[in-house]
Amino acid sequence: MEREIITGVDRSERSRAAADWAAREALSRGLPLRVVHVSLPAPPDRAERRPYRSETVADHVVAELTDRHPSLRARGLHLTGAPVAVLRTMAEDAELLVVGLRGEGSHPRIRVGTTAGALARTCERPVVLVPGALAADGPPGRVDGVTLGIDARSPAGGAVTLAFDTAGLRGARLHAVHAWRLPAQAAERPFPALEEDRATWEDDEVQRLSDALRPWRGKYPEVDVLEDVVLLAPEVALTHAAGNSGLVVVGRHSGRTALSLLPHTGCPVAVVPV
Protein backbone atom coordinates (compact mmCIF):
# COMPACT_ATOMS: atom_id res chain seq x y z
CA MET A 1 0.00 0.00 0.00
CA GLU A 2 1.39 3.40 -1.00
CA ARG A 3 2.03 5.75 1.88
CA GLU A 4 0.44 9.19 1.77
CA ILE A 5 0.78 12.55 3.42
CA ILE A 6 -2.18 13.64 5.52
CA THR A 7 -3.09 17.21 6.36
CA GLY A 8 -5.77 18.24 8.82
CA VAL A 9 -7.74 21.34 7.81
CA ASP A 10 -10.49 23.65 8.95
CA ARG A 11 -11.67 26.98 7.50
CA SER A 12 -8.71 29.03 8.76
CA GLU A 13 -5.92 30.52 6.65
CA ARG A 14 -3.43 28.80 8.96
CA SER A 15 -4.75 25.36 8.05
CA ARG A 16 -4.65 26.27 4.37
CA ALA A 17 -1.01 27.27 4.77
CA ALA A 18 -0.34 23.87 6.33
CA ALA A 19 -2.23 22.15 3.49
CA ASP A 20 -0.19 24.05 0.90
CA TRP A 21 3.07 23.00 2.59
CA ALA A 22 1.79 19.42 2.69
CA ALA A 23 0.96 19.59 -1.03
CA ARG A 24 4.46 20.75 -1.89
CA GLU A 25 5.94 18.02 0.27
CA ALA A 26 3.72 15.40 -1.39
CA LEU A 27 4.89 16.55 -4.81
CA SER A 28 8.55 16.47 -3.80
CA ARG A 29 8.17 12.92 -2.44
CA GLY A 30 5.93 11.67 -5.24
CA LEU A 31 3.15 10.77 -2.79
CA PRO A 32 -0.60 11.37 -2.74
CA LEU A 33 -2.14 13.86 -0.31
CA ARG A 34 -5.23 13.24 1.78
CA VAL A 35 -6.96 16.36 3.10
CA VAL A 36 -8.98 15.63 6.24
CA HIS A 37 -11.53 17.81 8.00
CA VAL A 38 -12.74 16.55 11.38
CA SER A 39 -15.82 18.06 13.00
CA LEU A 40 -17.34 17.38 16.39
CA PRO A 41 -20.74 15.66 16.39
CA ALA A 42 -23.61 18.15 16.63
CA PRO A 43 -27.34 17.69 17.34
CA PRO A 44 -29.42 17.75 14.11
CA ASP A 45 -31.06 21.10 14.88
CA ARG A 46 -27.69 22.76 15.54
CA ALA A 47 -26.13 21.18 12.46
CA GLU A 48 -28.88 22.70 10.31
CA ARG A 49 -27.99 26.18 11.62
CA ARG A 50 -24.28 25.92 10.81
CA PRO A 51 -23.08 28.68 8.47
CA TYR A 52 -21.23 26.09 6.36
CA ARG A 53 -21.43 22.39 5.59
CA SER A 54 -18.65 20.51 7.37
CA GLU A 55 -18.55 17.81 4.74
CA THR A 56 -17.49 20.29 2.04
CA VAL A 57 -14.47 21.85 3.79
CA ALA A 58 -11.89 19.23 2.74
CA ASP A 59 -13.13 19.17 -0.86
CA HIS A 60 -12.87 22.96 -1.08
CA VAL A 61 -9.26 22.79 0.10
CA VAL A 62 -8.49 20.03 -2.40
CA ALA A 63 -9.91 22.18 -5.20
CA GLU A 64 -7.69 25.09 -4.14
CA LEU A 65 -4.60 22.89 -3.94
CA THR A 66 -5.08 21.14 -7.28
CA ASP A 67 -5.70 24.51 -8.93
CA ARG A 68 -2.39 25.74 -7.50
CA HIS A 69 -0.54 22.43 -8.06
CA PRO A 70 -2.09 20.72 -11.13
CA SER A 71 0.03 17.55 -10.86
CA LEU A 72 -0.95 16.94 -7.23
CA ARG A 73 -2.78 13.71 -6.43
CA ALA A 74 -5.19 14.70 -3.65
CA ARG A 75 -8.54 13.72 -2.21
CA GLY A 76 -10.68 15.12 0.57
CA LEU A 77 -12.28 13.35 3.51
CA HIS A 78 -14.73 14.53 6.17
CA LEU A 79 -14.91 12.66 9.47
CA THR A 80 -16.81 13.20 12.71
CA GLY A 81 -15.23 12.86 16.14
CA ALA A 82 -12.55 14.28 18.39
CA PRO A 83 -9.95 15.87 16.06
CA VAL A 84 -6.87 14.65 17.93
CA ALA A 85 -8.05 11.05 18.17
CA VAL A 86 -9.29 10.93 14.56
CA LEU A 87 -6.18 12.47 13.04
CA ARG A 88 -3.91 10.29 15.15
CA THR A 89 -5.71 7.18 13.88
CA MET A 90 -5.67 8.42 10.29
CA ALA A 91 -1.92 9.01 10.50
CA GLU A 92 -1.02 5.48 11.61
CA ASP A 93 0.16 4.50 8.12
CA ALA A 94 1.01 7.99 6.83
CA GLU A 95 4.39 9.30 5.78
CA LEU A 96 3.68 12.61 7.54
CA LEU A 97 0.80 14.32 9.34
CA VAL A 98 0.74 18.07 8.65
CA VAL A 99 -1.30 20.60 10.65
CA GLY A 100 -1.33 24.31 11.34
CA LEU A 101 -0.25 25.73 14.68
CA ARG A 102 -3.74 26.85 15.63
CA GLY A 103 -7.28 26.03 14.55
CA GLU A 104 -10.03 28.44 13.63
CA GLY A 105 -11.39 28.63 17.17
CA SER A 106 -8.09 29.29 18.94
CA HIS A 107 -7.49 32.51 20.84
CA PRO A 108 -5.04 34.83 18.99
CA ARG A 109 -2.71 34.88 22.01
CA ILE A 110 -2.30 31.10 21.91
CA ARG A 111 0.68 30.37 19.68
CA VAL A 112 0.30 26.58 19.64
CA GLY A 113 -3.24 25.19 19.65
CA THR A 114 -4.39 22.26 21.73
CA THR A 115 -4.82 19.98 18.72
CA ALA A 116 -1.35 20.71 17.31
CA GLY A 117 0.28 20.34 20.73
CA ALA A 118 -1.50 17.09 21.52
CA LEU A 119 -0.61 15.56 18.15
CA ALA A 120 3.05 16.56 18.57
CA ARG A 121 3.13 14.84 21.94
CA THR A 122 1.20 11.66 21.15
CA CYS A 123 1.10 10.82 17.42
CA GLU A 124 3.08 7.73 16.44
CA ARG A 125 4.04 9.17 13.05
CA PRO A 126 6.02 12.34 12.27
CA VAL A 127 3.93 15.48 12.78
CA VAL A 128 4.80 18.71 10.95
CA LEU A 129 3.51 21.91 12.55
CA VAL A 130 3.29 24.74 10.03
CA PRO A 131 3.10 28.41 11.05
CA GLY A 132 2.23 31.46 8.99
CA ALA A 133 0.49 32.19 5.73
CA LEU A 134 0.59 30.48 2.36
CA ALA A 135 4.07 29.88 0.99
CA ALA A 136 5.17 32.04 -1.92
CA ASP A 137 4.92 30.47 -5.34
CA GLY A 138 8.03 28.55 -6.26
CA PRO A 139 9.32 25.10 -7.07
CA PRO A 140 7.44 22.37 -5.11
CA GLY A 141 9.13 21.55 -1.83
CA ARG A 142 11.73 24.28 -2.17
CA VAL A 143 13.51 25.02 1.13
CA ASP A 144 16.59 26.95 2.14
CA GLY A 145 17.92 24.19 4.34
CA VAL A 146 17.01 21.60 6.95
CA THR A 147 17.91 21.96 10.63
CA LEU A 148 18.16 18.88 12.83
CA GLY A 149 18.07 19.12 16.59
CA ILE A 150 20.01 16.11 17.83
CA ASP A 151 21.09 14.83 21.22
CA ALA A 152 24.38 13.20 20.28
CA ARG A 153 24.28 11.07 23.43
CA SER A 154 20.93 9.54 22.47
CA PRO A 155 20.04 10.38 18.86
CA ALA A 156 16.44 9.83 17.77
CA GLY A 157 16.97 7.65 14.70
CA GLY A 158 13.63 8.51 13.11
CA ALA A 159 14.28 12.23 13.36
CA VAL A 160 17.79 11.91 11.93
CA THR A 161 16.52 9.79 9.05
CA LEU A 162 13.73 12.25 8.22
CA ALA A 163 16.16 15.17 8.29
CA PHE A 164 18.68 13.47 6.00
CA ASP A 165 15.95 12.18 3.70
CA THR A 166 14.38 15.64 3.36
CA ALA A 167 17.72 17.36 2.77
CA GLY A 168 18.61 14.74 0.16
CA LEU A 169 15.32 15.14 -1.70
CA ARG A 170 15.84 18.89 -1.97
CA GLY A 171 19.57 19.03 -2.51
CA ALA A 172 19.67 21.20 0.62
CA ARG A 173 22.29 21.49 3.34
CA LEU A 174 21.57 19.76 6.64
CA HIS A 175 22.48 21.76 9.74
CA ALA A 176 22.84 19.29 12.64
CA VAL A 177 22.72 21.11 15.99
CA HIS A 178 23.83 19.45 19.21
CA ALA A 179 23.28 21.59 22.31
CA TRP A 180 25.34 20.68 25.35
CA ARG A 181 25.86 21.79 28.93
CA LEU A 182 28.90 21.99 31.15
CA PRO A 183 29.48 18.86 33.24
CA ALA A 184 27.86 18.76 36.67
CA GLN A 185 31.24 19.03 38.37
CA ALA A 186 31.82 22.37 36.68
CA ALA A 187 28.69 23.83 38.26
CA GLU A 188 29.82 22.64 41.69
CA ARG A 189 33.12 24.48 41.52
CA PRO A 190 33.38 27.82 43.36
CA PHE A 191 35.13 29.37 40.34
CA PRO A 192 34.43 29.43 36.57
CA ALA A 193 35.67 26.55 34.46
CA LEU A 194 39.11 27.00 32.95
CA GLU A 195 39.22 27.66 29.21
CA GLU A 196 41.32 24.57 28.59
CA ASP A 197 38.72 22.44 30.43
CA ARG A 198 35.90 23.93 28.39
CA ALA A 199 37.84 23.32 25.19
CA THR A 200 38.38 19.68 26.14
CA TRP A 201 34.72 19.16 26.97
CA GLU A 202 33.67 20.81 23.72
CA ASP A 203 36.09 18.64 21.72
CA ASP A 204 34.45 15.60 23.32
CA GLU A 205 31.01 16.85 22.26
CA VAL A 206 32.20 17.51 18.72
CA GLN A 207 33.50 13.95 18.49
CA ARG A 208 30.30 12.60 20.01
CA LEU A 209 28.20 14.38 17.36
CA SER A 210 30.46 13.16 14.56
CA ASP A 211 30.17 9.58 15.83
CA ALA A 212 26.36 9.85 16.12
CA LEU A 213 25.95 11.08 12.54
CA ARG A 214 28.43 8.71 10.90
CA PRO A 215 25.91 5.96 9.96
CA TRP A 216 23.65 8.49 8.19
CA ARG A 217 26.55 10.23 6.47
CA GLY A 218 27.42 6.86 4.97
CA LYS A 219 23.84 6.23 3.86
CA TYR A 220 23.35 9.75 2.43
CA PRO A 221 26.76 10.69 0.99
CA GLU A 222 25.17 13.32 -1.26
CA VAL A 223 23.92 15.40 1.69
CA ASP A 224 26.08 18.35 2.70
CA VAL A 225 26.14 18.38 6.52
CA LEU A 226 27.14 21.20 8.84
CA GLU A 227 27.85 19.81 12.31
CA ASP A 228 27.29 22.40 15.02
CA VAL A 229 28.00 21.99 18.74
CA VAL A 230 26.74 24.86 20.89
CA LEU A 231 26.79 25.60 24.62
CA LEU A 232 23.16 26.77 24.80
CA ALA A 233 19.75 25.50 25.81
CA PRO A 234 18.35 23.36 22.95
CA GLU A 235 15.43 25.66 22.15
CA VAL A 236 17.73 28.69 22.04
CA ALA A 237 20.26 26.91 19.83
CA LEU A 238 17.56 25.74 17.40
CA THR A 239 15.89 29.15 17.25
CA HIS A 240 19.18 30.67 16.10
CA ALA A 241 19.83 27.85 13.62
CA ALA A 242 16.31 27.90 12.15
CA GLY A 243 16.65 31.41 10.75
CA ASN A 244 17.63 30.19 7.26
CA SER A 245 15.82 26.84 7.34
CA GLY A 246 12.74 25.56 5.57
CA LEU A 247 12.23 22.81 8.15
CA VAL A 248 13.38 22.01 11.68
CA VAL A 249 13.35 18.34 12.72
CA VAL A 250 13.43 17.13 16.33
CA GLY A 251 12.78 13.84 18.10
CA ARG A 252 9.74 13.49 20.31
CA HIS A 253 11.87 13.02 23.41
CA SER A 254 12.74 16.65 22.66
CA GLY A 255 9.05 17.52 22.34
CA ARG A 256 9.29 20.17 25.04
CA THR A 257 12.05 21.76 22.98
CA ALA A 258 9.84 21.69 19.87
CA LEU A 259 6.87 23.32 21.57
CA SER A 260 9.16 25.94 23.11
CA LEU A 261 10.72 26.59 19.71
CA LEU A 262 7.51 27.00 17.72
CA PRO A 263 6.52 30.50 18.88
CA HIS A 264 9.96 31.81 17.86
CA THR A 265 10.51 30.34 14.41
CA GLY A 266 8.78 31.08 11.14
CA CYS A 267 9.44 27.71 9.53
CA PRO A 268 7.66 24.35 9.93
CA VAL A 269 8.80 22.03 12.74
CA ALA A 270 8.65 18.25 12.42
CA VAL A 271 8.31 16.22 15.62
CA VAL A 272 9.29 12.58 15.12
CA PRO A 273 8.25 9.96 17.70
CA VAL A 274 11.45 7.85 17.63
XYZ file of C-alpha atoms in Angstrom:
274
model
C 0.000 0.000 0.000
C 1.389 3.399 -1.004
C 2.028 5.754 1.875
C 0.443 9.189 1.769
C 0.777 12.547 3.425
C -2.185 13.642 5.519
C -3.089 17.212 6.355
C -5.771 18.243 8.823
C -7.738 21.339 7.808
C -10.493 23.655 8.947
C -11.672 26.983 7.496
C -8.709 29.030 8.765
C -5.921 30.519 6.655
C -3.433 28.797 8.961
C -4.749 25.361 8.049
C -4.648 26.268 4.366
C -1.008 27.272 4.771
C -0.344 23.867 6.326
C -2.226 22.153 3.491
C -0.188 24.047 0.900
C 3.066 23.000 2.589
C 1.793 19.415 2.690
C 0.957 19.591 -1.032
C 4.462 20.755 -1.893
C 5.935 18.020 0.270
C 3.721 15.399 -1.388
C 4.888 16.552 -4.811
C 8.553 16.470 -3.798
C 8.167 12.920 -2.440
C 5.926 11.670 -5.240
C 3.154 10.775 -2.789
C -0.602 11.367 -2.743
C -2.140 13.857 -0.314
C -5.234 13.243 1.779
C -6.961 16.364 3.096
C -8.979 15.627 6.239
C -11.529 17.812 8.003
C -12.744 16.552 11.383
C -15.823 18.064 13.003
C -17.336 17.376 16.393
C -20.739 15.658 16.386
C -23.611 18.148 16.628
C -27.335 17.691 17.338
C -29.419 17.752 14.111
C -31.062 21.097 14.875
C -27.689 22.762 15.543
C -26.135 21.178 12.458
C -28.878 22.699 10.315
C -27.988 26.179 11.617
C -24.281 25.919 10.808
C -23.076 28.676 8.467
C -21.231 26.095 6.363
C -21.433 22.393 5.588
C -18.654 20.511 7.373
C -18.550 17.810 4.740
C -17.491 20.292 2.040
C -14.468 21.848 3.792
C -11.891 19.230 2.739
C -13.134 19.168 -0.856
C -12.868 22.956 -1.083
C -9.260 22.791 0.104
C -8.485 20.027 -2.399
C -9.910 22.181 -5.199
C -7.691 25.094 -4.139
C -4.598 22.895 -3.944
C -5.080 21.145 -7.280
C -5.697 24.506 -8.933
C -2.391 25.737 -7.501
C -0.541 22.434 -8.065
C -2.091 20.716 -11.133
C 0.029 17.555 -10.859
C -0.955 16.937 -7.230
C -2.780 13.709 -6.425
C -5.190 14.701 -3.647
C -8.539 13.718 -2.212
C -10.680 15.121 0.573
C -12.283 13.347 3.507
C -14.734 14.529 6.169
C -14.915 12.660 9.473
C -16.806 13.205 12.709
C -15.234 12.857 16.135
C -12.548 14.281 18.395
C -9.949 15.871 16.057
C -6.870 14.651 17.932
C -8.049 11.046 18.166
C -9.294 10.925 14.561
C -6.177 12.474 13.037
C -3.908 10.290 15.151
C -5.713 7.181 13.882
C -5.674 8.417 10.290
C -1.922 9.008 10.498
C -1.021 5.479 11.611
C 0.156 4.499 8.121
C 1.005 7.987 6.835
C 4.389 9.302 5.784
C 3.679 12.610 7.543
C 0.805 14.318 9.337
C 0.744 18.071 8.651
C -1.301 20.603 10.647
C -1.331 24.314 11.339
C -0.252 25.727 14.676
C -3.745 26.846 15.629
C -7.279 26.029 14.546
C -10.034 28.445 13.625
C -11.392 28.626 17.174
C -8.087 29.291 18.939
C -7.492 32.508 20.841
C -5.039 34.828 18.993
C -2.713 34.882 22.005
C -2.305 31.104 21.907
C 0.681 30.374 19.683
C 0.301 26.579 19.637
C -3.235 25.194 19.649
C -4.392 22.259 21.734
C -4.821 19.976 18.717
C -1.353 20.708 17.309
C 0.275 20.345 20.732
C -1.502 17.085 21.521
C -0.608 15.557 18.147
C 3.048 16.562 18.567
C 3.127 14.841 21.945
C 1.198 11.661 21.152
C 1.099 10.825 17.421
C 3.077 7.728 16.436
C 4.037 9.170 13.048
C 6.019 12.342 12.273
C 3.928 15.479 12.783
C 4.803 18.707 10.945
C 3.507 21.913 12.552
C 3.288 24.742 10.032
C 3.104 28.412 11.047
C 2.228 31.460 8.994
C 0.494 32.187 5.734
C 0.594 30.484 2.363
C 4.069 29.879 0.987
C 5.172 32.038 -1.922
C 4.924 30.474 -5.339
C 8.030 28.548 -6.264
C 9.321 25.099 -7.069
C 7.442 22.373 -5.110
C 9.128 21.549 -1.833
C 11.727 24.283 -2.170
C 13.510 25.023 1.134
C 16.592 26.948 2.139
C 17.922 24.190 4.341
C 17.014 21.596 6.952
C 17.905 21.960 10.629
C 18.158 18.876 12.826
C 18.069 19.118 16.586
C 20.014 16.109 17.831
C 21.088 14.828 21.218
C 24.377 13.195 20.278
C 24.280 11.071 23.426
C 20.926 9.538 22.475
C 20.035 10.384 18.861
C 16.442 9.826 17.769
C 16.968 7.650 14.705
C 13.627 8.510 13.113
C 14.284 12.234 13.364
C 17.794 11.913 11.931
C 16.516 9.792 9.047
C 13.726 12.248 8.221
C 16.156 15.175 8.287
C 18.684 13.470 5.998
C 15.949 12.183 3.699
C 14.377 15.640 3.358
C 17.717 17.356 2.767
C 18.608 14.738 0.157
C 15.318 15.142 -1.705
C 15.837 18.895 -1.968
C 19.572 19.027 -2.505
C 19.674 21.196 0.624
C 22.289 21.486 3.343
C 21.568 19.762 6.642
C 22.479 21.762 9.737
C 22.843 19.292 12.640
C 22.716 21.113 15.988
C 23.829 19.447 19.214
C 23.278 21.591 22.313
C 25.343 20.678 25.353
C 25.862 21.786 28.933
C 28.897 21.993 31.150
C 29.478 18.857 33.239
C 27.862 18.758 36.670
C 31.236 19.031 38.372
C 31.820 22.369 36.681
C 28.686 23.827 38.264
C 29.820 22.639 41.687
C 33.122 24.482 41.520
C 33.376 27.820 43.360
C 35.126 29.368 40.344
C 34.426 29.435 36.572
C 35.667 26.553 34.464
C 39.106 27.002 32.945
C 39.222 27.664 29.213
C 41.319 24.567 28.594
C 38.716 22.438 30.428
C 35.896 23.929 28.389
C 37.843 23.318 25.186
C 38.383 19.676 26.145
C 34.718 19.164 26.969
C 33.665 20.813 23.717
C 36.087 18.641 21.716
C 34.448 15.600 23.324
C 31.008 16.853 22.261
C 32.197 17.508 18.716
C 33.505 13.947 18.490
C 30.300 12.604 20.005
C 28.199 14.381 17.363
C 30.460 13.157 14.565
C 30.165 9.580 15.827
C 26.364 9.852 16.116
C 25.946 11.082 12.538
C 28.433 8.707 10.897
C 25.905 5.962 9.961
C 23.645 8.490 8.194
C 26.550 10.225 6.471
C 27.417 6.855 4.971
C 23.844 6.233 3.858
C 23.355 9.750 2.434
C 26.762 10.690 0.990
C 25.174 13.317 -1.264
C 23.917 15.401 1.686
C 26.075 18.351 2.704
C 26.140 18.376 6.517
C 27.143 21.196 8.842
C 27.847 19.814 12.310
C 27.285 22.402 15.025
C 28.003 21.988 18.740
C 26.735 24.857 20.885
C 26.790 25.597 24.616
C 23.164 26.766 24.802
C 19.748 25.499 25.812
C 18.352 23.355 22.949
C 15.427 25.659 22.146
C 17.725 28.693 22.037
C 20.257 26.913 19.830
C 17.562 25.743 17.399
C 15.887 29.151 17.250
C 19.178 30.668 16.101
C 19.835 27.851 13.622
C 16.312 27.898 12.155
C 16.648 31.405 10.746
C 17.627 30.190 7.258
C 15.820 26.844 7.339
C 12.744 25.564 5.567
C 12.227 22.812 8.153
C 13.383 22.007 11.681
C 13.345 18.343 12.720
C 13.430 17.127 16.327
C 12.777 13.839 18.100
C 9.737 13.495 20.307
C 11.867 13.022 23.412
C 12.736 16.653 22.658
C 9.047 17.518 22.344
C 9.285 20.166 25.036
C 12.048 21.757 22.975
C 9.840 21.688 19.868
C 6.873 23.320 21.571
C 9.164 25.941 23.105
C 10.717 26.588 19.708
C 7.506 26.995 17.719
C 6.516 30.499 18.876
C 9.963 31.806 17.863
C 10.509 30.342 14.409
C 8.781 31.083 11.138
C 9.436 27.706 9.529
C 7.658 24.355 9.930
C 8.802 22.033 12.737
C 8.652 18.251 12.417
C 8.308 16.225 15.620
C 9.288 12.577 15.120
C 8.247 9.961 17.704
C 11.446 7.850 17.633
